[in-house]
Every structure is written in C-alpha cells, then in structure tokens.
Amino acid sequence: MSLQFFDTRKRQKLPFEPINPGEVRMYNCGPTVHDFAHVGNFRAYVFADMLRRWLEVSGFTVTQIMNITDVDDKTIRKSQEQKRSLNDYTEAYTTAFFDDLEKLNIQRAALYPRATEHVAEMVELIKQLMDRGHAYRADDGSIYFRVESYPEYGLLSGKRLDDLRIGERVSNDEYESKDDVRDFALWKAWDEADGDVYWDTDLGKGRPGWHIECSAMSSKYLGPEFDIHTGGVDNIFPHHENEIAQSRCGTGAEFAHRWMHCEYLLVENKKMSKSLGNFFTLRDLLEQGYKAREIRYMLASTHYRSKLNFTMEGLKGARKSLQRLDEFKASWENFPAGEPSFEIGEAIDRAEATFDSAMNDDLNVSQALAAVYSLVRVINSLAAENLATSSDRAKLEGLWDKWDHALGFMMPLADEMEESEVDEDFIQAQIEARLQARKEKNWAEADRIRDELAEKGIQLKDGPGGTTWEIIR
Ligand code: AMP
Ligand code: ZN
C-alpha cells in the first residue's frame, strides 16, 4: 500500500505526497510551559514523533518544528504567584520538557521556537491582517480577527459560522469590546494583570494572542505553505481553525496541506488534563518504577486516532510485551551455526511487508505490531526445531533496527540501564502510618496505604517480627 494519512479537514484518508519531492516540512503544536507536561500531552508528541519516524523510514527527509508557548495567561499568572520573571519561570519547565522528550526517545525537532522570541514576526502578520481588512482594533486597544471576513472559517472543525454565533454568545459576555462574539484576539492590549509582561510595538503596548504565534512561527521556519500540521484533537477548535484563518488571510497562501490530530489519552473515560487533576507526569510514573520505554510503548502502540485509556494495568502489559521482544532478541545469540534458512528469510520478508503496508495505512501501528509478534512466534517455533541459524541473525538485526527507527521502543532506552530507585524512607514512613491506622482500627486507611504501595510495585508482608516489604516488579 502506498503512503496515506487521514486528513482532519477532508475527513478521509488520502495519499500523501509532500510539496517538494523527498522533503517533508512539518509543524507540531508544542507545550505551554507553565508546568510539567503530563503523559496525555506526551501522547501528542509521541504521535508526532512516530509520524516523523515513519516518514524517515519511508525515505523522506523531515524538517520538524515545534513551538514552545512561553507566554499566555497561565505562565504569566503562575510566574507572578512565584514572584519570578516570566522567562525564569518558563525556562525551568522548558528544560524539563526537553528532558522528558529525551527520556521518551522522542527525536529532537530541528528547532523549538519560543513565542517570546518571535513577537516581531507576529506583529508583522497582525499588521498584514489589518491592512487586508481581516482585523480591527477594539475600544480596549486589543486587536481582533474578524471571523466574518473569512467565509471558510469552520471548514477544519466542521463548525458552521452561524452555529458558533448562537452557541457562544452567552459565555462570551465578558468580551464586550469585540464587534462579534466569534472574533478572537490577535493582540491583547496590556492590562494591570499582565504586570511587567508586555512588548512595546507598532501595535501598542501588549502581548500576542496564542493562535497568532503558531501562524507566525510556522511560516517563518517552514514557509507560508508546508506539508503537515499536527496537534491533539482539542487543538482543532478553536486553535487550528484560527491559525488557518490568520495564515490564509495574512499571506494568501494555502498554509498546511495536511492536518493530523491525535486522540485523547483518557483516565476513566475522561480526558487526562491538568484541570481535572487526573494526570500523571512522566516523573510521577518513573518514580513509581515504570520505565520510559514502557510508557512510550503504551502511548505508541494504540492507533493515534483511537482514544486510549491510561491504566497501570496498561503499563504492566507494556512491560510484558517488551520483555517478550527482548527475550526474543536475546534468543538469537543461541542460534546454532549453519546456512541461512529459506523459511526464516521468507518469514522476515513477509513480516517486513506487512509492517510497511500497515504503517503506510495511516500509521496503523496495531497491525504493524501484529506483524512483529507473528514473526516472533514463527521464528520461535522454527528455532525450537533448530531451524534458525546464526546466519539468519544479520537479516533479523537489520529488520529490528528498521522497526526500532519506526517505533522507538524495540531497544532498551537510556533509563533502563539505571537501577530503579526505591525510596526506602518513604516506604518505612508508610508502614508506620499503616500500623498507626490499624491501632486506631481504621482498616480502610490501612488498606489504602497497602494498596497504594502495591500500585507502586511494593508488597507489604505482615509477619511475627513486624511488617517487611519487597519489590514485586
Ligand atoms: P497544552 O500544553 O495544553 O497546549 O497541550 C499540549 C498538547 O497536548 C496539545 O497538542 C494537546 O492537544 C495535547 N493534549 C493535551 N491533553 C491531552 C490528552 N489527554 N491526550 C492527548 N493529547 C493531549
Ligand atoms: Zn499551535
């Protein structure tokens, strides 16, 4: 099957051809660095990484750009609360983000442009939009995009302009100064809540809106027209809808040719999110003893357009699957010397072709993994009959390398080399808290502590000499 990807805008899978043969230019909406990213966010970045990897395996060179949103309401408010400068505050989380990317074996983009360093480009684009009649200044000095001036608004998300007007009027009463409730801010005039965060520009004193940053930075680094734009499904509306409106009206060019969005990581059927409080950061999970490779496997092994439920069971399942792959790889060492086996050569070719055609079909990773496990089964049974030889190893290794390039989890990652750290003082304190709870006949609390430790892979054992513990995974 030739390469095809689903296009959110056209609502169907379509063959993929980059604008310039052999070269793909891709923009990924990146993090707002107001806190540590959670693994739901990383689903979006692992997806973008898998897409890039598959394009590379398919022979394209990929120029990947991901923005860092280092100015918005949250970063401003939180930096003020901590009495730190905006830059100082966001830099800490930007560094943490890069650390996490590396741990998850997410390949580095060519560039991570920061919003605060591209205000001049945003101002230029806003001026262009004003000149072309797509933007206006409101009474409060802020500048808004006039949605009505772009009749194609809503094509990406499938929302109709008239429906938006009715649906959003009530909740938007606070934006008295806009001409139309659907209009969105390109430039926010300074107000006291912004403190010392502002830019003095031709547009006045203020700061850019969120949407304009991606329009300005994507075209600066990839040109006004490029191949792929990605994000999570929550970016479709309004963020990407607004990006399209700004870019197309500002430059006249088509902007991104293909829009690809990954579905949510859920917790008990709700989107994992900061606001719901149902989130785990990568750090949380690593502290609990899970490996970055297991987390990557969990995030990457479900098709990006399917919702994925996050559970500890899922992570343990990922561990088992990886163990199986590692055991298989280790077994190659025991293949006896001999001529290459025709059957193994054929099985490898078949697995490679099935994997390729599954990934070409909109990154159908579940089918691709089925090809991997099927190969494992076939070769294990041939090896059991002594039909696999050391001469078959090179071909297997070649395929494994290719699959590792595509998936990023076929080989152990850096953190697996380190011993998992167990906080013994913490466990001891928990054992004492549980003992106290039991003395007070608070069985529910005692059980809660035991279960919480079990979740972290620590099993308590009550014996005549007191309570001891052991690591169960
Ligand atoms: P934010 O930092 O909130 O702008 O989010 C960064 C990226 O994470 C965006 O592309 C979101 O669409 C994505 N995202 C946020 N929550 C989830 C989730 N639960 N599952 C998948 N992607 C998510
Ligand atoms: Zn964006």
Short mmCIF file of N, CA and C and ligand atoms in Angstrom, two decimals, residues 28-34 37-45 69 74 210 230-236 240 261-267 270-274 278 308, ligand 1:
data_model
loop_
_atom_site.label_atom_id
_atom_site.label_comp_id
_atom_site.label_asym_id
_atom_site.label_seq_id
_atom_site.Cartn_x
_atom_site.Cartn_y
_atom_site.Cartn_z
N ASN A 28 4.50 20.97 14.58
CA ASN A 28 3.72 20.38 15.67
C ASN A 28 3.43 21.44 16.73
N CYS A 29 2.16 21.54 17.13
CA CYS A 29 1.87 22.45 18.24
C CYS A 29 2.52 21.90 19.50
N GLY A 30 3.30 22.74 20.13
CA GLY A 30 4.08 22.29 21.29
C GLY A 30 3.46 22.68 22.61
N PRO A 31 4.22 22.54 23.67
CA PRO A 31 3.65 22.72 25.01
C PRO A 31 3.56 24.18 25.44
N THR A 32 2.63 24.45 26.34
CA THR A 32 2.62 25.70 27.09
C THR A 32 3.41 25.39 28.36
N VAL A 33 4.52 26.07 28.53
CA VAL A 33 5.44 25.64 29.60
C VAL A 33 5.12 26.34 30.93
N HIS A 34 3.93 26.00 31.44
CA HIS A 34 3.53 26.58 32.73
C HIS A 34 3.67 25.55 33.84
N ALA A 37 4.74 18.71 31.67
CA ALA A 37 3.76 18.10 30.76
C ALA A 37 3.31 16.77 31.36
N HIS A 38 2.05 16.39 31.11
CA HIS A 38 1.59 15.08 31.59
C HIS A 38 1.64 14.07 30.44
N VAL A 39 1.42 12.79 30.77
CA VAL A 39 1.60 11.80 29.70
C VAL A 39 0.52 11.91 28.62
N GLY A 40 -0.60 12.59 28.93
CA GLY A 40 -1.59 12.88 27.89
C GLY A 40 -0.98 13.80 26.84
N ASN A 41 -0.29 14.83 27.30
CA ASN A 41 0.42 15.71 26.36
C ASN A 41 1.43 14.90 25.55
N PHE A 42 2.10 13.99 26.23
CA PHE A 42 3.13 13.23 25.52
C PHE A 42 2.54 12.29 24.48
N ARG A 43 1.26 11.96 24.62
CA ARG A 43 0.66 11.17 23.55
C ARG A 43 0.75 11.97 22.24
N ALA A 44 0.47 13.26 22.33
CA ALA A 44 0.51 14.10 21.12
C ALA A 44 1.94 14.18 20.55
N TYR A 45 2.93 14.23 21.43
CA TYR A 45 4.30 14.37 20.94
C TYR A 45 4.87 13.03 20.46
N THR A 69 5.22 27.52 23.80
CA THR A 69 4.39 28.65 24.21
C THR A 69 4.85 29.10 25.58
N LYS A 74 -1.69 31.65 31.74
CA LYS A 74 -1.23 30.76 32.83
C LYS A 74 0.22 31.01 33.21
N TRP A 210 -2.58 33.64 21.64
CA TRP A 210 -1.94 32.33 21.50
C TRP A 210 -1.90 31.87 20.04
N THR A 230 0.35 19.18 12.96
CA THR A 230 -0.26 18.23 13.91
C THR A 230 -0.62 18.90 15.22
N GLY A 231 -1.39 18.15 16.00
CA GLY A 231 -1.75 18.56 17.35
C GLY A 231 -2.67 17.50 17.93
N GLY A 232 -3.15 17.74 19.14
CA GLY A 232 -4.17 16.86 19.71
C GLY A 232 -5.53 17.31 19.21
N VAL A 233 -6.55 16.46 19.36
CA VAL A 233 -7.86 16.82 18.81
C VAL A 233 -8.43 18.08 19.45
N ASP A 234 -8.00 18.39 20.67
CA ASP A 234 -8.51 19.62 21.30
C ASP A 234 -7.93 20.88 20.65
N ASN A 235 -6.91 20.71 19.82
CA ASN A 235 -6.36 21.86 19.10
C ASN A 235 -7.19 22.22 17.85
N ILE A 236 -8.05 21.30 17.41
CA ILE A 236 -8.76 21.54 16.14
C ILE A 236 -9.57 22.84 16.22
N HIS A 240 -6.54 25.60 15.80
CA HIS A 240 -6.12 25.40 14.40
C HIS A 240 -7.04 26.09 13.40
N HIS A 261 -4.42 14.93 13.64
CA HIS A 261 -4.66 15.14 15.08
C HIS A 261 -4.74 13.81 15.81
N CYS A 262 -4.14 13.77 16.98
CA CYS A 262 -4.21 12.52 17.74
C CYS A 262 -5.30 12.63 18.80
N GLU A 263 -5.90 11.49 19.06
CA GLU A 263 -7.00 11.43 20.03
C GLU A 263 -6.46 11.52 21.45
N TYR A 264 -7.38 11.59 22.38
CA TYR A 264 -7.02 11.78 23.78
C TYR A 264 -6.48 10.53 24.47
N LEU A 265 -5.64 10.78 25.42
CA LEU A 265 -5.34 9.79 26.44
C LEU A 265 -6.38 10.04 27.54
N LEU A 266 -7.08 8.98 27.91
CA LEU A 266 -8.18 9.13 28.87
C LEU A 266 -7.82 8.50 30.21
N VAL A 267 -8.46 8.97 31.25
CA VAL A 267 -8.41 8.29 32.54
C VAL A 267 -9.85 8.09 32.95
N LYS A 270 -12.32 9.98 30.93
CA LYS A 270 -12.23 11.45 30.83
C LYS A 270 -10.85 11.82 30.33
N LYS A 271 -10.79 12.90 29.55
CA LYS A 271 -9.51 13.36 29.03
C LYS A 271 -8.53 13.59 30.19
N MET A 272 -7.31 13.05 30.06
CA MET A 272 -6.31 13.37 31.07
C MET A 272 -5.99 14.86 30.94
N SER A 273 -6.15 15.60 32.02
CA SER A 273 -5.86 17.04 31.92
C SER A 273 -5.51 17.62 33.28
N LYS A 274 -4.78 18.71 33.21
CA LYS A 274 -4.40 19.42 34.43
C LYS A 274 -5.65 19.84 35.18
N ASN A 278 -6.60 14.63 36.91
CA ASN A 278 -6.46 13.17 36.74
C ASN A 278 -5.21 12.82 35.94
N LEU A 308 -7.38 6.33 23.96
CA LEU A 308 -6.57 5.35 24.69
C LEU A 308 -6.77 5.56 26.18
P1 AMP B 1 -1.06 22.27 26.01
O1 AMP B 1 0.27 22.35 26.70
O2 AMP B 1 -2.22 22.25 26.94
O3 AMP B 1 -1.19 23.29 24.91
O4 AMP B 1 -1.12 20.85 25.30
C1 AMP B 1 -0.08 20.36 24.52
C2 AMP B 1 -0.52 19.26 23.59
O5 AMP B 1 -1.03 18.14 24.31
C3 AMP B 1 -1.65 19.67 22.64
O6 AMP B 1 -1.31 19.20 21.35
C4 AMP B 1 -2.87 18.97 23.18
O7 AMP B 1 -3.77 18.68 22.15
C5 AMP B 1 -2.25 17.71 23.74
N1 AMP B 1 -3.05 17.06 24.80
C6 AMP B 1 -3.48 17.61 25.96
N2 AMP B 1 -4.14 16.70 26.72
C7 AMP B 1 -4.14 15.53 26.02
C8 AMP B 1 -4.65 14.21 26.27
N3 AMP B 1 -5.30 13.89 27.39
N4 AMP B 1 -4.47 13.27 25.31
C9 AMP B 1 -3.80 13.56 24.17
N5 AMP B 1 -3.28 14.79 23.88
C10 AMP B 1 -3.45 15.76 24.79
#
